[in-house]
Amino acid sequence: MRALFLSFVASLGLALPAQADIKDAVTSFTLENGMDVVVIQDTRAPVVTHMVWYRAGSADEFPGTSGVAHFLEHLLFKGTDTLAPGELSATVARNGGRDNAFTSYDYTAYFQRVAADRLELMMQMESDRMVNIRLSDEDILTEREVIIEERNQRTENNPGALFREQKNAAQYLNHRYGIPVIGWRHEMVTLDLDAALEYYERFYAPNNAILVVAGDVTPESVKALAEQYYGVLEPNPELTERARPIEPPQTAERRVIFRDARVAQPYVSRSYLAPERDAGAQREAAALTLLAELLGGGTTSYLTERLQFDTQKAVYTGAFYDGESFDDTSFTVIVVPADGVSLPEAEAAMDEAMQSFLSKPIDMEALARIKMQIRAAQIYARDDVGNLANVYGSALTSGLTVADVQEWPDILQSITPDEIIAAAKSVFNLDRSVTGYLMKEKEDAS
């Protein structure tokens, strides 16, 4: 849920400073081998965030190898020709910094946050493991057990996570967004050296990567170091445009009932297939972003007032949309019923409230308040230059451009009530939805 929240915050543009400031601070260019570079200059503190993002995530995996993108992320902390296993992280720590990595459907990213004068050392090590990873059978066995245990802790031991996994699989009939990022367990246990190297050799190349450097640097110094360490790496000439399974037209409502004795609080959740933010065409995504806030974004949202305060049918309501996705994403509504309210009753109340919302004019005072909160948060977030690196990296690996990132705040402010209602009516189609019940084993869903 923390990852979901962070991505949702990024989708709102909350991590961006004022537009004029960001345009002045951001420089972008491309190396001769095809590697894109973004530099975000902030000289207030002598620190730097160094990130390498690959345009490859779990949705780019080969069939039968689910989880290999995340598996490889772990394996990249093993050795290279010049670095012993664990030496990269140990070197970062010894220099007073921190490092980590993360995998999503659309990208894999590696980062270090260190003193600005250690940037060259970070580039030297990161460029080395881009092409020179060395893995043994022992590495495979050890790290495979690590990711399986991670799945045990985060998914198998969490009925809510298992429910969301099944519901997501029902949402996508053909696209690999329906496969969990961590992988299906029965495929994870078969991941081997060949699967890891096949993914690595295809996707880990400079012409499939984005370097983002944010902090006390100049564009000129970053370019010189990038050319020295990344620019000498050979691109992968066989790399093609992303080609993923196409989602067929969805023409039937789907329902999922997940029962588990460990469930402490039953709830109903419905997700609709929804468009993502597209380069040069972000208005519908912006309208859906504001719709999620108006409908279920907090204690003053429409669902909260209607279901928690007016009818007292629910103890919690929420609406979520994250448009930062390479392909179609989803819009989700959740209702946790009050004591004595069944899940079918909660669903009926949710449907009635959403229809009521669509039948009335948008509350202009609420919309103005949400827009003001977003703009204020953008100003407050100026101090976190590391978060800015995340915003640009995730956007560019999801198919957006630097210009799209910089235009997003003003697009959000310019969205009209008519655009919000039009986006809602387009997305809220039951034939493209999955309604799910999470409940205890003994409960009846009829």
Coordinates of C-alpha atoms in Angstrom, one line a residue:
M1 CA 0.0 0.0 0.0
R2 CA 2.9 2.3 0.6
A3 CA 4.1 1.9 -3.0
L4 CA 0.6 2.5 -4.2
F5 CA 0.4 5.7 -2.1
L6 CA 3.7 7.0 -3.4
S7 CA 2.9 6.4 -7.0
F8 CA -0.5 8.1 -6.4
V9 CA 1.2 11.1 -4.9
A10 CA 3.5 11.2 -7.9
S11 CA 0.6 11.0 -10.3
L12 CA -0.9 14.1 -8.6
G13 CA 2.3 16.0 -9.4
L14 CA 2.8 16.6 -5.7
A15 CA 6.5 16.1 -6.0
L16 CA 7.1 18.9 -8.5
P17 CA 8.2 22.4 -7.6
A18 CA 6.7 25.5 -9.3
Q19 CA 6.8 25.2 -13.1
A20 CA 9.2 28.1 -13.7
D21 CA 11.7 26.7 -11.2
I22 CA 11.7 23.3 -12.6
K23 CA 12.2 24.5 -16.2
D24 CA 15.2 26.5 -15.1
A25 CA 16.7 23.6 -13.1
V26 CA 16.2 20.7 -15.5
T27 CA 18.5 19.9 -18.4
S28 CA 18.2 16.8 -20.7
F29 CA 20.3 15.4 -23.5
T30 CA 21.1 12.0 -25.1
L31 CA 24.4 10.3 -25.4
E32 CA 25.6 9.0 -28.8
N33 CA 24.9 5.4 -27.7
G34 CA 21.2 6.3 -27.1
M35 CA 21.3 6.7 -23.3
D36 CA 19.0 9.6 -22.1
V37 CA 20.2 11.9 -19.4
V38 CA 18.3 14.3 -17.1
V39 CA 20.0 16.7 -14.8
I40 CA 18.2 18.5 -12.0
Q41 CA 20.4 21.2 -10.5
D42 CA 20.0 22.1 -6.8
T43 CA 23.0 23.7 -5.1
R44 CA 21.5 24.2 -1.7
A45 CA 23.2 21.2 -0.2
P46 CA 26.4 19.3 -1.3
V47 CA 24.6 16.1 -2.0
V48 CA 23.5 14.2 -5.2
T49 CA 21.0 11.5 -6.1
H50 CA 22.3 9.3 -8.9
M51 CA 19.7 7.0 -10.6
V52 CA 19.7 4.7 -13.6
W53 CA 16.2 3.7 -14.9
Y54 CA 15.7 0.9 -17.4
R55 CA 12.7 0.9 -19.7
A56 CA 11.9 -2.7 -18.6
G57 CA 9.8 -4.0 -15.8
S58 CA 7.8 -7.1 -15.0
A59 CA 5.4 -6.4 -17.9
D60 CA 8.3 -6.9 -20.3
E61 CA 9.2 -10.4 -19.0
F62 CA 9.2 -13.4 -21.3
P63 CA 6.2 -15.9 -20.8
G64 CA 6.9 -18.4 -18.0
T65 CA 9.4 -16.3 -16.2
S66 CA 7.2 -14.1 -14.1
G67 CA 9.3 -12.3 -11.4
V68 CA 12.5 -12.4 -13.3
A69 CA 12.7 -8.6 -13.5
H70 CA 12.6 -8.3 -9.7
F71 CA 14.9 -11.3 -9.4
L72 CA 17.5 -9.6 -11.6
E73 CA 17.2 -6.4 -9.5
H74 CA 18.4 -8.5 -6.5
L75 CA 21.1 -10.2 -8.6
L76 CA 22.6 -6.9 -9.7
F77 CA 23.9 -6.4 -6.1
K78 CA 26.2 -9.5 -6.7
G79 CA 29.6 -9.1 -8.3
T80 CA 31.0 -7.9 -11.6
D81 CA 34.5 -8.4 -13.2
T82 CA 35.8 -5.7 -10.9
L83 CA 33.4 -5.6 -7.9
A84 CA 33.0 -8.3 -5.4
P85 CA 29.5 -9.4 -4.3
G86 CA 28.1 -6.7 -2.1
E87 CA 31.0 -4.3 -2.8
L88 CA 28.9 -1.6 -4.5
S89 CA 26.6 -1.2 -1.5
A90 CA 29.5 -1.4 0.9
T91 CA 31.3 1.3 -1.0
V92 CA 28.3 3.6 -0.9
A93 CA 27.9 3.1 2.8
R94 CA 31.6 3.7 3.4
N95 CA 31.2 7.0 1.7
G96 CA 28.3 8.0 3.9
G97 CA 25.6 7.4 1.3
R98 CA 22.7 5.0 0.8
D99 CA 21.6 2.9 -2.1
N100 CA 18.7 0.7 -3.2
A101 CA 16.7 -0.5 -6.2
F102 CA 13.0 -1.1 -7.1
T103 CA 11.0 -2.8 -9.8
S104 CA 7.6 -2.0 -11.2
Y105 CA 5.5 -3.1 -14.2
D106 CA 7.2 -0.6 -16.5
Y107 CA 10.7 0.0 -15.1
T108 CA 13.5 -1.1 -12.9
A109 CA 15.6 1.6 -11.2
Y110 CA 18.8 1.7 -9.2
F111 CA 19.9 4.7 -7.1
Q112 CA 22.5 6.1 -4.7
R113 CA 22.4 9.2 -2.6
V114 CA 25.8 10.5 -1.7
A115 CA 28.0 13.6 -1.3
A116 CA 28.2 15.4 -4.6
D117 CA 32.0 14.8 -4.9
R118 CA 31.3 11.0 -4.9
L119 CA 29.2 11.2 -8.1
E120 CA 32.0 9.9 -10.3
L121 CA 32.5 6.9 -8.2
M122 CA 28.8 6.1 -8.4
M123 CA 28.9 6.3 -12.2
Q124 CA 31.9 4.1 -12.4
M125 CA 30.3 1.4 -10.4
E126 CA 26.8 1.6 -11.9
S127 CA 28.0 1.6 -15.5
D128 CA 30.1 -1.4 -14.6
R129 CA 27.2 -3.5 -13.5
M130 CA 25.1 -2.4 -16.5
V131 CA 27.2 -4.7 -18.7
N132 CA 29.6 -6.7 -16.6
I133 CA 27.4 -8.6 -14.1
R134 CA 28.9 -12.0 -13.1
L135 CA 26.5 -14.6 -11.6
S136 CA 27.1 -18.1 -10.2
D137 CA 24.7 -21.0 -9.6
E138 CA 25.1 -20.3 -5.9
D139 CA 24.0 -16.7 -6.4
I140 CA 20.8 -17.9 -8.2
L141 CA 19.9 -20.4 -5.5
T142 CA 20.5 -18.0 -2.6
E143 CA 18.7 -15.0 -4.1
R144 CA 15.8 -17.1 -5.4
E145 CA 15.1 -18.1 -1.8
V146 CA 15.2 -14.5 -0.8
I147 CA 12.5 -13.4 -3.4
I148 CA 10.3 -16.4 -2.5
E149 CA 10.5 -15.4 1.2
E150 CA 9.7 -11.9 0.2
R151 CA 6.6 -13.1 -1.6
N152 CA 5.7 -15.2 1.5
Q153 CA 5.9 -12.1 3.8
R154 CA 4.3 -9.5 1.5
T155 CA 1.7 -11.6 -0.3
E156 CA 1.1 -15.1 1.0
N157 CA 0.7 -13.9 4.6
N158 CA -1.6 -11.0 3.6
P159 CA -5.2 -11.9 2.5
G160 CA -5.6 -8.3 1.2
A161 CA -2.6 -8.7 -1.0
L162 CA -3.8 -12.1 -2.3
F163 CA -7.2 -10.6 -3.0
R164 CA -5.7 -7.7 -5.0
E165 CA -3.5 -10.1 -6.9
Q166 CA -6.5 -12.2 -8.0
K167 CA -8.6 -9.2 -8.8
N168 CA -5.8 -7.6 -10.9
A169 CA -5.5 -10.9 -12.8
A170 CA -9.2 -10.6 -13.6
Q171 CA -8.9 -7.0 -14.7
Y172 CA -6.4 -7.7 -17.5
L173 CA -7.5 -10.5 -19.8
N174 CA -4.3 -10.6 -21.9
H175 CA -1.9 -7.9 -20.8
R176 CA 1.0 -8.7 -18.4
Y177 CA -0.2 -6.0 -15.9
G178 CA -2.4 -8.9 -14.7
I179 CA 0.7 -10.8 -13.5
P180 CA 2.2 -9.7 -10.1
V181 CA 5.5 -7.8 -10.3
I182 CA 7.0 -10.2 -7.8
G183 CA 5.8 -13.1 -9.9
W184 CA 3.6 -16.2 -9.6
R185 CA 5.1 -18.5 -7.0
H186 CA 5.0 -21.6 -9.3
E187 CA 7.2 -19.7 -11.9
M188 CA 9.4 -18.1 -9.3
V189 CA 10.7 -21.4 -8.0
T190 CA 11.9 -22.3 -11.6
L191 CA 13.8 -19.1 -12.3
D192 CA 17.4 -19.9 -13.2
L193 CA 20.6 -18.4 -14.5
D194 CA 19.5 -18.6 -18.1
A195 CA 16.3 -16.7 -17.5
A196 CA 18.1 -13.9 -15.6
L197 CA 20.8 -13.5 -18.2
E198 CA 18.3 -13.5 -21.1
Y199 CA 16.4 -10.6 -19.5
Y200 CA 19.7 -8.8 -18.6
E201 CA 21.3 -9.1 -22.0
R202 CA 18.2 -7.9 -23.8
F203 CA 17.1 -4.9 -21.6
Y204 CA 20.2 -3.8 -19.7
A205 CA 21.8 -1.5 -22.3
P206 CA 22.5 2.2 -22.5
N207 CA 20.0 2.7 -25.3
N208 CA 17.3 1.3 -23.0
A209 CA 18.3 3.4 -19.9
I210 CA 17.8 6.8 -18.5
L211 CA 20.3 8.5 -16.2
V212 CA 18.9 11.0 -13.7
V213 CA 21.2 13.1 -11.6
A214 CA 19.7 15.5 -9.1
G215 CA 21.5 17.8 -6.6
D216 CA 24.6 19.9 -6.4
V217 CA 25.9 19.4 -9.9
T218 CA 26.0 21.3 -13.2
P219 CA 24.8 19.9 -16.5
E220 CA 28.3 20.3 -18.0
S221 CA 29.9 18.2 -15.3
V222 CA 27.3 15.5 -15.4
K223 CA 27.6 15.3 -19.2
A224 CA 31.3 14.9 -19.1
L225 CA 31.1 12.1 -16.5
A226 CA 28.3 10.4 -18.3
E227 CA 30.2 10.4 -21.6
Q228 CA 33.2 9.0 -19.8
Y229 CA 31.5 6.1 -18.0
Y230 CA 28.2 5.4 -19.8
G231 CA 29.0 6.9 -23.2
V232 CA 31.6 4.2 -23.9
L233 CA 29.2 1.3 -23.5
E234 CA 27.9 -0.4 -26.6
P235 CA 24.2 -0.1 -27.3
N236 CA 22.1 -3.2 -27.9
P237 CA 21.3 -3.1 -31.7
E238 CA 18.6 -5.8 -31.4
L239 CA 16.5 -3.8 -28.9
T240 CA 13.1 -2.9 -30.4
E241 CA 10.2 -0.8 -29.3
R242 CA 8.2 -2.2 -26.5
A243 CA 6.0 -5.0 -27.8
R244 CA 3.5 -6.3 -25.2
P245 CA 0.4 -8.5 -25.5
I246 CA -2.6 -6.2 -26.5
E247 CA -5.6 -6.2 -24.2
P248 CA -8.7 -7.2 -26.2
P249 CA -11.9 -5.3 -26.0
Q250 CA -13.5 -6.0 -22.6
T251 CA -17.2 -6.6 -23.0
A252 CA -18.3 -8.5 -19.9
E253 CA -18.5 -7.5 -16.2
R254 CA -16.3 -9.6 -14.0
R255 CA -16.7 -10.5 -10.3
V256 CA -14.2 -11.9 -7.8
I257 CA -14.9 -13.3 -4.3
F258 CA -11.9 -14.0 -2.1
R259 CA -12.5 -15.8 1.2
D260 CA -9.8 -16.1 3.9
A261 CA -10.3 -16.8 7.6
R262 CA -7.6 -14.2 8.4
V263 CA -9.6 -11.3 7.0
A264 CA -10.2 -8.8 9.8
Q265 CA -12.2 -6.3 7.8
P266 CA -14.3 -7.3 4.8
Y267 CA -14.7 -4.8 2.0
V268 CA -15.9 -4.3 -1.6
S269 CA -13.6 -3.0 -4.3
R270 CA -14.3 -2.2 -7.9
S271 CA -11.7 -1.3 -10.6
Y272 CA -12.3 0.0 -14.1
L273 CA -9.9 -0.2 -17.0
A274 CA -8.8 3.4 -17.5
P275 CA -6.5 5.3 -19.9
E276 CA -3.0 6.3 -18.8
R277 CA -1.2 9.6 -19.2
D278 CA 0.0 9.8 -22.8
A279 CA 2.8 12.0 -24.1
G280 CA 1.3 15.2 -25.4
A281 CA -2.2 14.1 -24.4
Q282 CA -2.6 14.3 -20.6
R283 CA -5.9 16.0 -20.1
E284 CA -8.1 12.9 -19.6
A285 CA -5.6 11.5 -17.1
A286 CA -5.6 14.8 -15.3
A287 CA -9.4 14.8 -15.2
L288 CA -9.4 11.3 -13.7
T289 CA -6.8 12.4 -11.2
L290 CA -9.1 15.1 -9.9
L291 CA -12.1 12.8 -10.1
A292 CA -10.4 10.4 -7.7
E293 CA -9.8 13.2 -5.3
L294 CA -13.3 14.5 -5.5
L295 CA -14.9 11.1 -5.3
G296 CA -12.8 9.5 -2.6
G297 CA -9.7 11.5 -1.8
G298 CA -10.2 12.3 1.9
T299 CA -12.6 13.1 4.7
T300 CA -14.4 15.8 2.6
S301 CA -14.8 13.7 -0.5
Y302 CA -18.2 12.8 -2.0
L303 CA -18.2 9.1 -1.1
T304 CA -17.0 9.9 2.5
E305 CA -19.8 12.4 3.1
R306 CA -22.4 10.3 1.4
L307 CA -21.6 6.8 2.8
Q308 CA -19.8 7.5 6.1
F309 CA -21.7 10.6 7.4
D310 CA -25.1 10.8 5.6
T311 CA -26.2 7.1 5.3
Q312 CA -23.5 5.7 7.7
K313 CA -23.2 2.6 5.5
A314 CA -19.4 2.7 5.5
V315 CA -16.4 3.3 7.9
Y316 CA -14.0 4.0 5.0
T317 CA -14.2 4.9 1.4
G318 CA -11.6 5.7 -1.2
A319 CA -11.0 6.3 -4.9
F320 CA -7.6 5.7 -6.5
Y321 CA -6.1 6.5 -10.0
D322 CA -2.5 6.3 -11.0
G323 CA -2.2 7.4 -14.6
E324 CA 1.6 7.0 -14.8
S325 CA 1.6 3.8 -16.7
F326 CA 2.9 2.7 -20.1
D327 CA -0.3 1.0 -21.0
D328 CA -3.9 1.2 -19.8
T329 CA -4.2 1.5 -16.0
S330 CA -7.2 1.3 -13.7
F331 CA -9.5 3.5 -11.6
T332 CA -10.5 1.9 -8.3
V333 CA -13.2 2.6 -5.7
I334 CA -13.2 0.9 -2.3
V335 CA -16.0 0.8 0.4
V336 CA -15.5 -0.8 3.8
P337 CA -19.0 -1.4 5.3
A338 CA -20.1 -0.3 8.7
D339 CA -21.1 -3.0 11.3
G340 CA -24.2 -4.7 10.3
V341 CA -23.9 -3.7 6.6
S342 CA -23.4 -6.6 4.2
L343 CA -21.0 -6.4 1.2
P344 CA -23.9 -6.5 -1.3
E345 CA -25.5 -3.6 0.6
A346 CA -22.2 -1.7 0.6
E347 CA -21.9 -2.3 -3.1
A348 CA -25.4 -1.0 -3.7
A349 CA -24.7 2.1 -1.6
M350 CA -21.5 2.6 -3.6
D351 CA -23.3 2.4 -6.9
E352 CA -26.1 4.8 -5.8
A353 CA -23.5 7.3 -4.5
M354 CA -21.5 7.2 -7.8
Q355 CA -24.7 7.7 -9.9
S356 CA -25.7 10.6 -7.6
F357 CA -22.2 12.1 -8.1
L358 CA -22.5 11.9 -11.9
S359 CA -26.0 13.4 -11.9
K360 CA -25.1 16.6 -10.2
P361 CA -22.8 19.6 -11.1
I362 CA -19.3 19.3 -9.7
D363 CA -18.9 21.1 -6.4
M364 CA -16.8 24.1 -7.5
E365 CA -15.7 24.9 -4.0
A366 CA -14.4 21.3 -3.5
L367 CA -12.6 21.4 -6.8
A368 CA -10.9 24.7 -6.1
R369 CA -9.8 23.4 -2.7
I370 CA -8.3 20.3 -4.3
K371 CA -6.5 22.3 -6.9
M372 CA -5.1 24.6 -4.3
Q373 CA -3.9 21.7 -2.1
I374 CA -2.1 20.2 -5.1
R375 CA -0.4 23.5 -6.0
A376 CA 0.6 24.1 -2.3
A377 CA 2.0 20.6 -2.1
Q378 CA 4.1 21.3 -5.2
I379 CA 5.6 24.3 -3.5
Y380 CA 6.3 22.5 -0.2
A381 CA 8.0 19.6 -2.1
R382 CA 10.8 21.8 -3.6
D383 CA 13.2 20.7 -0.9
D384 CA 13.2 17.0 -1.9
V385 CA 15.4 16.9 -5.0
G386 CA 15.7 13.1 -4.7
N387 CA 11.9 12.8 -5.1
L388 CA 12.2 15.0 -8.2
A389 CA 14.6 12.4 -9.7
N390 CA 11.9 9.8 -9.0
V391 CA 9.2 11.9 -10.7
Y392 CA 11.3 12.3 -13.9
G393 CA 12.6 8.8 -14.0
S394 CA 9.2 7.1 -13.6
A395 CA 7.6 9.4 -16.1
L396 CA 10.2 8.9 -18.8
T397 CA 10.2 5.1 -18.4
S398 CA 6.4 5.2 -18.7
G399 CA 6.5 6.9 -22.1
L400 CA 6.2 10.5 -21.1
T401 CA 8.7 13.3 -21.8
V402 CA 10.4 16.1 -19.8
A403 CA 7.9 18.5 -21.3
D404 CA 5.0 16.3 -20.2
V405 CA 6.3 16.3 -16.6
Q406 CA 6.7 20.1 -16.6
E407 CA 3.3 20.7 -18.2
W408 CA 1.4 18.4 -15.8
P409 CA 0.9 20.8 -12.9
D410 CA -0.7 23.5 -15.1
I411 CA -2.8 20.9 -16.9
L412 CA -4.2 19.8 -13.6
Q413 CA -5.1 23.4 -12.7
S414 CA -6.9 24.0 -16.1
I415 CA -9.2 20.9 -16.0
T416 CA -12.9 21.9 -16.1
P417 CA -15.9 20.2 -14.4
D418 CA -17.2 19.1 -17.8
E419 CA -13.9 17.3 -18.5
I420 CA -14.1 15.5 -15.1
I421 CA -17.7 14.3 -15.7
A422 CA -16.9 13.3 -19.3
A423 CA -13.9 11.2 -18.1
A424 CA -16.0 9.6 -15.4
K425 CA -18.8 8.6 -17.7
S426 CA -16.2 7.2 -20.2
V427 CA -14.4 5.1 -17.5
F428 CA -17.3 3.9 -15.4
N429 CA -18.4 1.1 -17.7
L430 CA -19.2 -2.1 -15.9
D431 CA -18.2 -4.1 -19.0
R432 CA -14.7 -3.0 -18.3
S433 CA -14.8 -3.5 -14.6
V434 CA -14.0 -6.1 -11.9
T435 CA -16.0 -6.0 -8.6
G436 CA -14.4 -7.9 -5.8
Y437 CA -15.4 -9.0 -2.3
L438 CA -12.8 -9.7 0.4
M439 CA -14.5 -11.6 3.2
K440 CA -14.1 -14.3 5.9
E441 CA -14.6 -17.9 4.8
K442 CA -17.9 -18.1 6.7
E443 CA -19.6 -15.1 5.1
D444 CA -22.2 -15.3 2.4
A445 CA -21.7 -13.1 -0.7
S446 CA -25.1 -13.7 -2.2

